Amino acid sequence: MIQKRPFFITFLAPAVLTAVILAAAIFEVLQYSVREFVPGSLNVGGLTLENFARINRPIYWWVLADTFFISLLTAVFSLLASYPVAYALVRAKKDWVRSALVSLSITPLFTGEIVRTFSWMLTLGTDGFINSMLRKLGLIDMPIQLMYTRFGVVVALVQFSMPVMIILLATAIAHVDRDCERAAANLGASPSAVFWRVTLPLTLPGILSGIVVVFAWTMSAFSTPQLIGGGKILMISNLAYLQGFSVLNLPFAATLSLIALVCALGSLALMKTITGRIERRLAVN
Amino acid sequence: MTETAIIHPSKEAGSAVDIVRVRKDFGSAVGVADVSLTIRNGEFVTLLGPSGCGKSTLLGMIAGFVTPTAGKIVVDGADITDLEPYRRDIGMVFQSYALFPHMNVHDNIAFGLRMRKLPAAQVEKEVARAIAMMKLEGFEARRVRQLSGGQQQRVALARAIVIRPKVLLLDEPLSALDKNLRAQMQVELSELHRKTGLTTIFVTHDQGEALSLSDRIVVMNKGAVQQVAAPIELYRQPANGFVASFIGEINALPPGRCELKDGTASLVLPGVGPLVFPTAPATGFAPGRQVRAFLRPEHVRPVLAGEAGPNVVTGKVEAHIYQGSHTITRVVVEGIGLVETRVTGAEIVASAPVGASLGLAFDLSEAVLLDTAD
């Protein structure tokens, strides 16, 4: 007998409504991207493919490549920084150590992106925390340029993405069968060999999904590169913003947004294929 | 497999494992209470007991995963109490097998040899030998997840023996298998032990496995050793009430008094009368002593109601438990309580229906006499 679920439609309604609005918004972006730009007006002209043709210029390709590059760097460094934290978070013997690590790694999620970016500006600036510390220690005479550099942007993005990476990695580490690690030790593997030969390979699915999520997330980063990059480091969202709200060329901003969306989805699909293949080969799941 | 495949040629007799007053406390709870045990070279010893009796904790201390609170563990003459697990050279098969899911069968088996940095050619040779011994030919490239329970079990065994361990530990390795496979793996385990001559410590809560596989059985309860004995001795001469009722089925008679009159030994049960021993019991019997007698169901024979004779009591049939080759009949006897008798076939189900009265003849020649305190 099929159970009737009278509330099913009602419960689904908010999700459906959200999906419809999102689809409409994306369609609107799509619609704008094929419109003519009328200089000096927010109204758009007739249908054209000129916006897409305009993309084919080195400056735009460069921004796109830089976006990929920064996202990849962020994903890799976020992984390297998060793995030890996640490992300690799962494996710490003392309860208070675990709770302390959980709060330390999750709390940043609840401070807004702007607040966090501003803190990084205070830290990275020429009179910021790092430079004044180094100067007081006598290690440098002239401040190091950290603001408005790719390095500064990546550092802030890494910190921004770490909570998510830590959660994904901790889940993977918690799922490792401790008996497998004991078996490895029993067979003569030293603690470091146990980690490299057993624990790390068994957490590979978590590592891969962490990289994919952080990569895709960073692709759409806006305020961090906007404020710390200060126009010198442009990611695709910053370029779209520039076109849309400084030049007021809404059709071209729409085209850039669309390209950003396609790139994000495309790289997600690509990474999903690669990670799927690796996971099948390891047969971890 | 020929006899040349023997991994450990039978060593001269001597002790392989010495467990000396080992103790493990978990907070205020006692996990293992001052256990001392000597295991001889090449011996197959089973740690048997209900869950929570400390058998797995003891095994964990031998493997090095659990640190003893006190006492020491000596393997092959060397004190390993504080040695890290990976330096112990002790093979172990885990209850879950703990095979490496990201490696194939070959690499699982080769792991221990590679950790020992053996030359590749030798690794291949040893792995091939272990694969042949465990009849895993053709499965080398398989993922362990693609194997059946029995095959996984054999990979786990191959992985543990290929490193030529000083001792092989088996932690309830048969519990995850279904009944038929379990019986088959019992035979294979015992064959493996015969071929390799490895000193083996086997942990189980299944008395059937323990009785069929072991040279000696260590019965544990609440962290303490109850009795260490060969299977036959354990079954026939349990040291206390716990062992008696844990190993096989047994009828516990109410406390009675030993009597010796005109050369005839008997047990006087209040309200029932004397039960006569055919010959004076070798152990536990002393005139005037208060004892409890334990009697296996196969030593209680049903007789027709009204048939008189020595050691015959009459009771009322409560239930029949038909088990195919034999039937266990539960009879309530006044003054004694519930008595189980075990006879071959199923005729008793018809000849003594539930509720009918049935005579029971006690054969006290195999009775176990224990202190009333035990």
XYZ file of C-alpha atoms in Angstrom:
659
model
C 0.000 0.000 0.000
C 1.324 3.389 -0.920
C 1.374 5.769 1.974
C -0.201 9.086 1.204
C 1.889 12.075 2.060
C -0.525 14.995 2.205
C 2.135 17.513 3.262
C 4.582 16.506 0.573
C 3.680 19.294 -1.849
C 3.510 21.862 0.941
C 6.952 20.909 2.222
C 8.390 21.016 -1.266
C 6.961 24.431 -2.077
C 9.791 26.631 -0.667
C 12.424 24.582 -2.493
C 10.476 24.728 -5.752
C 9.925 28.458 -5.366
C 13.645 29.065 -4.757
C 14.603 26.917 -7.719
C 12.162 28.741 -9.997
C 13.449 32.162 -8.929
C 17.068 31.048 -9.396
C 16.280 29.670 -12.837
C 14.526 32.917 -13.756
C 17.522 34.964 -12.565
C 19.940 32.850 -14.571
C 17.707 33.132 -17.579
C 17.719 36.921 -17.114
C 21.535 36.889 -17.049
C 21.500 34.750 -20.166
C 19.099 37.160 -21.808
C 21.252 40.195 -20.913
C 24.371 38.546 -22.264
C 23.016 38.534 -25.793
C 21.876 42.161 -25.753
C 23.517 45.197 -27.240
C 25.188 47.689 -24.882
C 23.882 51.198 -25.244
C 26.588 53.551 -23.812
C 25.273 55.996 -21.259
C 22.090 54.028 -20.680
C 21.044 51.155 -18.448
C 18.604 50.033 -21.102
C 19.828 47.464 -23.540
C 19.561 47.228 -27.281
C 18.732 44.421 -29.653
C 20.037 40.898 -29.855
C 23.762 40.458 -30.544
C 26.637 38.023 -30.050
C 29.171 40.807 -29.833
C 29.636 40.416 -26.043
C 30.928 36.907 -26.552
C 33.220 38.011 -29.344
C 34.651 40.661 -27.039
C 35.773 38.007 -24.550
C 38.432 36.903 -26.990
C 41.010 39.416 -25.788
C 44.205 38.627 -23.821
C 43.148 40.730 -20.824
C 40.002 38.676 -20.239
C 41.694 35.356 -20.865
C 44.337 36.379 -18.384
C 41.744 37.135 -15.684
C 40.099 33.793 -16.351
C 43.430 31.943 -16.131
C 44.306 33.831 -12.949
C 40.952 32.869 -11.423
C 41.694 29.200 -12.120
C 45.223 29.542 -10.802
C 44.222 31.314 -7.568
C 41.407 28.780 -6.981
C 43.762 25.867 -7.458
C 46.433 27.354 -5.179
C 43.798 28.078 -2.549
C 42.453 24.515 -2.718
C 45.912 22.956 -2.391
C 47.130 25.195 0.436
C 43.805 24.919 2.223
C 44.227 21.142 2.106
C 47.773 21.276 3.450
C 46.776 23.628 6.264
C 43.562 21.804 7.165
C 44.661 18.164 7.214
C 46.713 18.360 10.438
C 43.919 20.320 12.148
C 41.254 17.830 11.030
C 43.455 14.917 12.087
C 44.028 16.376 15.543
C 40.343 17.257 15.813
C 39.275 13.651 15.215
C 42.073 11.841 16.989
C 42.770 14.012 20.045
C 42.360 11.893 23.168
C 41.271 14.722 25.441
C 37.717 15.947 25.053
C 38.593 19.582 25.696
C 41.231 19.546 22.950
C 38.633 18.291 20.507
C 36.027 20.875 21.506
C 38.640 23.648 21.392
C 39.659 22.632 17.879
C 36.055 22.383 16.733
C 35.225 25.880 17.968
C 38.467 27.349 16.594
C 37.919 25.904 13.153
C 34.177 26.495 12.882
C 33.837 29.969 14.434
C 35.308 31.791 11.392
C 32.257 30.547 9.458
C 30.086 32.817 11.593
C 32.038 35.989 11.011
C 31.145 37.614 7.710
C 33.435 37.587 4.713
C 33.895 41.356 4.931
C 34.926 41.239 8.589
C 37.417 38.505 7.902
C 38.807 40.254 4.838
C 39.170 43.471 6.801
C 41.104 41.639 9.506
C 43.419 40.333 6.824
C 43.901 43.865 5.500
C 44.958 44.942 8.994
C 47.306 41.972 9.152
C 48.839 42.219 5.703
C 49.073 46.016 5.269
C 52.365 47.940 5.112
C 51.785 49.014 8.725
C 49.928 45.803 9.460
C 50.629 43.170 12.041
C 53.111 41.100 10.017
C 55.198 44.010 8.779
C 55.371 45.774 12.139
C 56.317 42.517 13.856
C 59.080 41.825 11.371
C 60.311 45.384 11.654
C 60.372 45.311 15.441
C 62.286 42.060 15.326
C 64.785 43.794 13.069
C 64.323 41.279 10.283
C 63.368 43.850 7.658
C 63.974 47.555 7.041
C 61.363 48.182 4.413
C 57.813 46.791 4.672
C 57.111 43.769 2.473
C 54.337 44.265 -0.051
C 51.619 41.796 0.987
C 48.468 43.748 0.181
C 47.421 43.867 -3.472
C 49.433 40.737 -4.243
C 48.348 37.287 -5.363
C 50.064 35.932 -2.258
C 47.918 38.068 0.044
C 44.722 37.126 -1.777
C 45.542 33.409 -1.612
C 46.419 33.588 2.113
C 43.076 35.201 2.903
C 41.161 32.798 0.661
C 42.874 29.801 2.269
C 41.858 30.957 5.720
C 38.371 31.617 4.395
C 37.998 28.097 3.005
C 39.601 26.191 5.873
C 36.450 25.564 7.970
C 34.762 23.771 5.081
C 37.921 21.842 4.236
C 38.363 20.849 7.891
C 34.786 19.583 8.147
C 35.138 17.479 4.986
C 38.512 16.062 6.023
C 37.432 15.375 9.607
C 34.471 13.375 8.312
C 36.795 11.303 6.123
C 39.332 10.767 8.909
C 36.612 9.755 11.364
C 35.501 7.064 8.907
C 38.895 5.375 8.730
C 38.669 1.890 10.238
C 41.041 1.986 13.194
C 41.495 -1.772 12.877
C 43.116 -1.182 9.470
C 45.655 1.083 11.140
C 46.189 -1.464 13.910
C 46.607 -4.209 11.325
C 49.251 -2.126 9.546
C 51.117 -1.535 12.811
C 50.797 -5.214 13.619
C 52.400 -6.004 10.248
C 55.388 -3.833 11.101
C 54.426 -0.362 9.872
C 55.839 2.476 11.982
C 53.400 5.261 12.920
C 54.517 7.355 9.923
C 54.229 4.377 7.568
C 50.735 3.710 8.926
C 49.802 7.296 8.083
C 51.243 7.382 4.553
C 50.266 3.850 3.541
C 46.881 3.470 5.212
C 45.337 6.564 6.786
C 46.093 8.996 3.957
C 44.953 6.691 1.116
C 41.776 5.855 3.028
C 40.969 9.564 3.433
C 41.568 10.316 -0.251
C 37.846 10.604 -1.049
C 37.588 13.363 1.596
C 40.708 15.052 0.265
C 39.352 15.040 -3.281
C 35.919 16.333 -2.361
C 37.559 19.008 -0.191
C 39.647 20.173 -3.129
C 36.655 20.187 -5.482
C 34.433 22.120 -3.086
C 37.062 24.706 -2.154
C 38.103 25.113 -5.782
C 34.556 25.754 -6.948
C 33.875 28.001 -3.976
C 36.984 30.101 -4.597
C 36.115 30.463 -8.292
C 33.231 32.686 -7.216
C 35.170 34.631 -4.557
C 34.437 38.315 -4.701
C 35.055 40.515 -1.682
C 38.391 38.988 -0.687
C 40.091 39.569 -4.069
C 38.199 42.866 -4.363
C 39.535 44.293 -1.094
C 42.895 42.569 -0.747
C 43.605 42.478 -4.474
C 42.541 46.113 -4.666
C 42.049 46.017 -8.442
C 45.548 44.690 -9.040
C 44.439 41.091 -8.653
C 41.297 40.518 -10.658
C 39.233 37.409 -10.435
C 36.319 36.867 -12.768
C 33.688 38.151 -10.298
C 35.705 41.344 -9.812
C 35.839 41.811 -13.567
C 32.091 41.306 -13.863
C 31.564 43.789 -11.033
C 33.850 46.288 -12.723
C 31.985 46.007 -16.024
C 28.540 46.042 -14.474
C 28.859 48.730 -11.832
C 31.737 50.965 -12.975
C 31.383 50.887 -16.742
C 27.668 50.116 -16.381
C 27.975 47.696 -19.268
C 25.389 45.264 -17.921
C 25.266 43.027 -21.005
C 29.024 42.383 -20.906
C 28.909 41.850 -17.098
C 26.188 39.285 -17.738
C 28.349 37.570 -20.344
C 31.279 37.406 -17.893
C 29.010 36.048 -15.166
C 27.725 33.423 -17.541
C 31.259 32.435 -18.482
C 32.227 32.259 -14.807
C 29.238 29.999 -14.163
C 30.087 27.737 -17.089
C 33.752 27.581 -16.021
C 32.831 26.705 -12.433
C 30.400 23.984 -13.520
C 32.823 22.727 -16.152
C 35.738 22.439 -13.756
C 33.479 20.788 -11.191
C 32.421 18.218 -13.767
C 36.020 17.677 -14.822
C 37.225 17.244 -11.262
C 34.302 14.960 -10.471
C 35.312 12.721 -13.373
C 38.942 12.664 -12.286
C 38.173 12.039 -8.634
C 35.601 9.387 -9.555
C 38.256 7.576 -11.531
C 40.788 7.791 -8.710
C 38.243 6.598 -6.167
C 37.238 3.645 -8.333
C 40.870 2.748 -8.745
C 41.392 2.824 -4.997
C 38.044 1.163 -4.339
C 37.910 2.955 -1.027
C 34.165 3.381 -1.119
C 50.903 -28.294 -0.450
C 53.777 -30.511 0.544
C 55.435 -30.652 3.916
C 58.305 -28.546 2.558
C 55.966 -25.597 2.868
C 56.214 -25.732 6.615
C 56.923 -22.262 7.868
C 58.107 -23.177 11.313
C 59.580 -26.648 11.619
C 58.429 -27.959 14.953
C 60.614 -26.300 17.530
C 61.926 -27.937 20.619
C 59.466 -27.732 23.435
C 59.628 -24.508 25.409
C 57.445 -21.603 26.238
C 56.596 -19.170 23.445
C 54.524 -16.767 25.482
C 54.712 -16.068 29.185
C 52.038 -13.872 30.644
C 53.033 -12.925 34.171
C 50.448 -11.440 36.544
C 49.092 -9.162 33.854
C 46.434 -6.711 34.926
C 44.409 -4.057 33.143
C 42.187 -1.574 34.907
C 39.766 0.653 33.050
C 39.289 3.453 35.537
C 37.902 1.664 38.551
C 36.700 -1.334 36.530
C 38.916 -4.373 36.154
C 39.407 -5.521 32.569
C 41.917 -8.276 33.216
C 42.719 -9.331 36.777
C 46.228 -10.665 37.424
C 46.326 -13.309 34.716
C 49.315 -15.630 34.511
C 49.615 -18.050 31.654
C 52.361 -19.969 29.906
C 51.873 -20.967 26.300
C 54.199 -23.587 24.854
C 55.858 -23.423 21.460
C 53.539 -24.566 18.704
C 50.544 -24.765 21.015
C 47.014 -23.784 19.953
C 45.507 -22.054 22.956
C 41.992 -20.624 23.078
C 40.832 -17.790 25.308
C 37.177 -18.578 25.872
C 34.562 -16.627 27.748
C 31.443 -14.494 27.454
C 31.720 -10.980 26.051
C 33.340 -8.610 28.506
C 35.336 -11.385 30.199
C 38.660 -9.741 29.295
C 39.772 -12.172 26.584
C 40.037 -9.516 23.866
C 41.764 -7.110 26.235
C 44.331 -9.796 27.015
C 44.858 -10.398 23.292
C 45.191 -6.638 22.751
C 47.938 -6.525 25.384
C 49.849 -9.332 23.644
C 49.554 -7.487 20.313
C 50.562 -4.208 21.956
C 47.379 -2.207 21.370
C 46.470 -2.172 25.052
C 49.001 -1.213 27.722
C 48.832 -3.388 30.829
C 48.376 -1.654 34.168
C 50.754 -4.170 35.738
C 52.570 -7.392 34.952
C 54.700 -8.426 32.019
C 54.452 -10.284 28.755
C 57.404 -12.333 27.514
C 57.560 -13.689 23.968
C 60.396 -15.985 22.905
C 62.326 -15.044 26.027
C 62.122 -11.284 25.408
C 60.064 -8.936 27.569
C 57.770 -7.123 25.117
C 55.503 -5.426 27.648
C 56.587 -1.915 26.606
C 57.494 -2.645 22.977
C 55.589 -0.770 20.239
C 53.150 -2.995 18.320
C 55.097 -2.670 15.063
C 58.273 -4.089 16.576
C 56.646 -7.195 18.042
C 56.613 -9.661 15.126
C 53.235 -10.973 16.215
C 50.708 -11.814 13.521
C 47.075 -10.999 14.073
C 43.776 -11.710 12.350
C 41.142 -9.169 13.347
C 37.487 -9.905 13.904
C 36.610 -7.564 11.007
C 39.677 -8.885 9.105
C 40.791 -5.232 8.698
C 42.005 -5.870 5.166
C 43.278 -2.753 3.391
C 40.431 -1.777 1.062
C 42.703 0.308 -1.164
C 44.989 -2.608 -2.003
C 44.450 -5.823 -3.897
C 44.908 -9.284 -2.420
C 48.570 -9.495 -3.417
C 49.460 -6.116 -1.901
C 47.557 -6.869 1.281
C 49.615 -10.016 1.773
C 52.872 -8.321 0.736
C 52.377 -5.380 3.147
C 54.171 -6.890 6.137
C 57.092 -8.091 4.016
C 57.468 -4.679 2.374
C 57.443 -3.029 5.797
C 60.350 -5.337 6.633
C 62.155 -3.999 3.543
C 62.666 -7.432 2.044
C 64.018 -7.531 -1.521
C 61.229 -7.549 -4.113
C 62.108 -11.013 -5.386
C 61.835 -12.481 -1.921
C 58.562 -10.642 -1.287
C 57.134 -12.229 -4.445
C 58.326 -15.675 -3.406
C 56.877 -15.465 0.090
C 53.578 -13.997 -1.117
C 53.246 -16.751 -3.716
C 53.835 -19.341 -1.017
C 51.248 -17.831 1.325
C 48.765 -17.577 -1.553
C 49.298 -21.232 -2.382
C 48.979 -22.244 1.244
C 45.685 -20.370 1.648
C 44.407 -21.575 -1.756
C 44.055 -18.039 -3.098
C 45.586 -18.641 -6.524
C 43.970 -16.481 -9.181
C 42.747 -13.883 -6.684
C 45.998 -11.878 -6.519
C 44.693 -8.881 -8.454
C 41.231 -8.839 -6.868
C 40.074 -6.019 -4.666
C 39.365 -7.273 -1.174
C 35.824 -5.882 -1.370
C 35.142 -8.265 -4.232
C 35.877 -11.314 -2.097
C 33.462 -13.484 -0.157
C 33.692 -13.685 3.626
C 35.630 -16.933 3.514
C 38.104 -15.569 0.964
C 38.633 -12.406 3.013
C 39.292 -14.618 5.994
C 41.957 -16.509 4.067
C 43.596 -13.276 2.887
C 43.699 -12.067 6.489
C 45.337 -15.336 7.538
C 47.818 -15.252 4.647
C 48.733 -11.656 5.503
C 49.360 -12.615 9.131
C 51.401 -15.791 8.563
C 53.513 -14.517 5.661
C 55.612 -12.412 8.061
C 56.530 -15.603 9.963
C 55.294 -14.228 13.268
C 56.498 -15.527 16.584
C 52.886 -15.891 17.651
C 49.637 -15.830 15.696
C 46.686 -14.081 17.329
C 43.168 -14.779 16.110
C 40.445 -12.452 17.409
C 37.086 -14.187 16.843
C 37.931 -14.649 13.168
C 35.028 -16.990 12.483
C 32.239 -14.955 14.033
C 31.384 -13.083 10.817
C 30.941 -16.254 8.746
C 27.776 -18.261 8.251
C 27.441 -21.678 9.841
C 28.655 -23.931 7.007
C 31.599 -21.723 6.178
C 32.496 -21.538 9.860
C 32.734 -25.326 10.066
C 34.913 -25.394 6.957
C 37.173 -22.615 8.224
C 37.592 -24.507 11.508
C 39.019 -27.413 9.550
C 41.254 -25.075 7.538
C 42.486 -23.305 10.663
C 43.407 -26.555 12.273
C 45.145 -27.716 9.081
C 47.030 -24.417 8.900
C 48.156 -24.817 12.471
C 49.367 -28.334 11.790
C 51.279 -27.232 8.675
C 52.886 -24.120 10.111
C 53.363 -25.208 13.689
C 52.755 -21.592 14.701
C 52.040 -20.851 18.328
C 48.442 -19.672 18.107
C 46.228 -17.776 20.522
C 42.598 -17.868 19.515
C 39.891 -15.759 21.094
C 36.273 -16.858 20.928
C 33.031 -16.939 22.857
C 31.961 -20.076 20.980
C 32.644 -23.177 23.059
C 32.188 -25.449 20.032
C 35.073 -23.744 18.200
C 37.178 -23.860 21.336
C 36.570 -27.558 21.957
C 37.275 -28.612 18.380
C 40.382 -26.489 17.693
C 42.409 -26.137 20.866
C 45.236 -27.959 22.534
C 44.295 -26.102 25.671
C 41.440 -23.804 26.570
C 41.665 -20.868 28.971
C 38.195 -20.146 30.312
C 37.829 -16.559 31.477
C 35.089 -14.734 33.312
C 35.025 -11.201 34.724
C 38.687 -10.671 33.873
C 39.944 -13.735 35.716
C 41.047 -17.164 34.506
C 38.553 -19.816 35.634
C 40.320 -22.902 34.357
C 43.111 -23.867 31.966
C 42.726 -27.369 30.582
C 42.622 -29.556 27.494
C 39.157 -29.684 25.871
C 38.278 -33.183 27.053
C 39.352 -32.464 30.617
C 37.467 -29.175 30.560
C 34.281 -30.900 29.486
C 34.557 -33.808 31.887
C 36.122 -32.119 34.872
C 35.127 -28.443 34.999
C 36.777 -26.650 37.902
C 33.731 -24.678 38.978
C 30.090 -23.981 38.328
C 30.839 -21.257 35.784
C 32.993 -23.525 33.624
C 30.533 -26.403 34.027
C 27.613 -24.383 32.735
C 29.598 -22.404 30.116
C 31.010 -25.492 28.371
C 28.189 -27.548 26.918
C 24.820 -28.257 28.538
C 24.779 -29.444 32.126
C 22.229 -30.175 34.851
C 23.016 -28.623 38.199
C 21.555 -30.767 40.998
C 20.695 -29.125 44.319
C 23.295 -29.330 47.101
C 23.570 -32.722 48.762
C 25.704 -34.644 51.236
C 28.324 -37.263 50.362
C 27.897 -40.586 52.156
C 29.962 -43.762 52.265
C 28.151 -46.828 53.642
C 29.286 -50.459 53.321
C 31.681 -49.459 50.529
C 28.918 -47.756 48.541
C 29.332 -44.082 47.770
C 26.198 -42.022 47.428
C 24.909 -38.488 47.270
C 21.968 -37.745 49.525
C 19.680 -35.055 48.169
C 17.224 -33.684 50.721
C 13.681 -34.588 49.746
C 14.829 -36.959 46.996
C 16.931 -39.585 48.687
C 20.283 -41.138 47.947
C 21.746 -41.303 44.458
C 24.325 -44.062 44.217
C 27.711 -43.753 42.536
C 28.619 -46.910 40.539
C 32.214 -46.443 41.664
C 33.494 -43.970 44.210
C 34.250 -40.668 42.376
C 37.933 -39.838 42.015
C 37.607 -36.162 42.800
C 35.428 -34.044 44.997
C 34.058 -36.882 47.088
C 34.543 -37.002 50.850
C 32.079 -38.557 53.303
C 30.010 -35.888 55.010
C 30.951 -33.163 52.554
C 28.274 -30.859 51.141
C 28.562 -30.794 47.335
C 26.719 -29.845 44.210
C 26.614 -32.481 41.484
C 26.665 -31.485 37.800
C 25.451 -34.004 35.257
C 25.489 -33.780 31.434
C 22.131 -34.402 29.692
C 23.621 -37.428 27.926
C 24.140 -39.030 31.333
C 20.472 -38.776 32.223
C 18.532 -41.633 30.612
C 14.730 -41.610 30.283
C 13.035 -44.781 31.544
C 9.393 -45.824 31.563
C 7.434 -44.283 34.402
C 7.059 -46.702 37.231
C 10.209 -48.637 36.331
C 12.082 -48.886 39.585
C 15.814 -49.082 40.004
C 18.758 -47.281 41.496
C 18.997 -43.537 40.822
C 15.610 -43.342 39.140
C 13.471 -40.295 39.820
C 10.181 -39.390 38.255
C 9.145 -36.036 36.890
C 6.786 -34.335 34.494
C 7.752 -33.596 30.881
C 7.780 -29.844 30.318
C 9.077 -29.563 26.751
C 10.879 -31.316 23.931
C 13.587 -29.543 21.954
C 13.965 -31.500 18.737
C 17.409 -30.991 17.179
C 17.468 -33.461 14.311
C 19.997 -36.056 15.374
C 18.832 -35.887 18.970
C 16.111 -34.531 21.221
C 16.559 -32.649 24.457
C 13.699 -33.254 26.848
C 13.131 -30.993 29.809
C 11.631 -32.660 32.829
C 10.599 -31.041 36.102
C 11.483 -33.295 39.021
C 10.224 -32.536 42.501
C 13.087 -31.739 44.871
C 15.582 -31.250 42.036
C 13.987 -28.843 39.611
C 14.532 -28.736 35.869
C 16.512 -31.692 34.448
C 17.464 -32.075 30.803
C 17.931 -35.443 29.168
C 19.378 -35.987 25.738
C 18.538 -39.006 23.594
C 19.128 -39.814 19.938
C 16.208 -39.693 17.544
C 12.742 -38.277 18.112
C 10.809 -41.258 19.499
C 10.637 -39.664 22.941
C 8.448 -36.871 21.592
C 5.653 -39.427 20.967
C 6.325 -41.843 23.835
C 6.485 -39.165 26.520
C 4.250 -36.278 25.471
C 4.400 -32.939 27.245
C 2.654 -33.215 30.612
C 3.209 -36.990 30.934
C 5.323 -38.341 33.745
C 8.729 -39.708 32.862
C 11.323 -41.614 34.834
C 14.940 -40.482 34.682
C 17.925 -42.676 35.526
C 20.982 -40.713 36.633
C 24.348 -42.166 35.650
C 26.562 -40.652 38.309
C 29.788 -42.188 36.968
C 30.366 -38.996 34.941
C 28.969 -36.578 37.516
C 31.119 -33.600 38.483
C 31.169 -32.800 42.189
C 31.911 -29.227 43.175
C 31.933 -27.270 46.392
C 28.592 -25.684 47.132
C 30.397 -22.335 47.190
C 31.594 -22.678 43.575
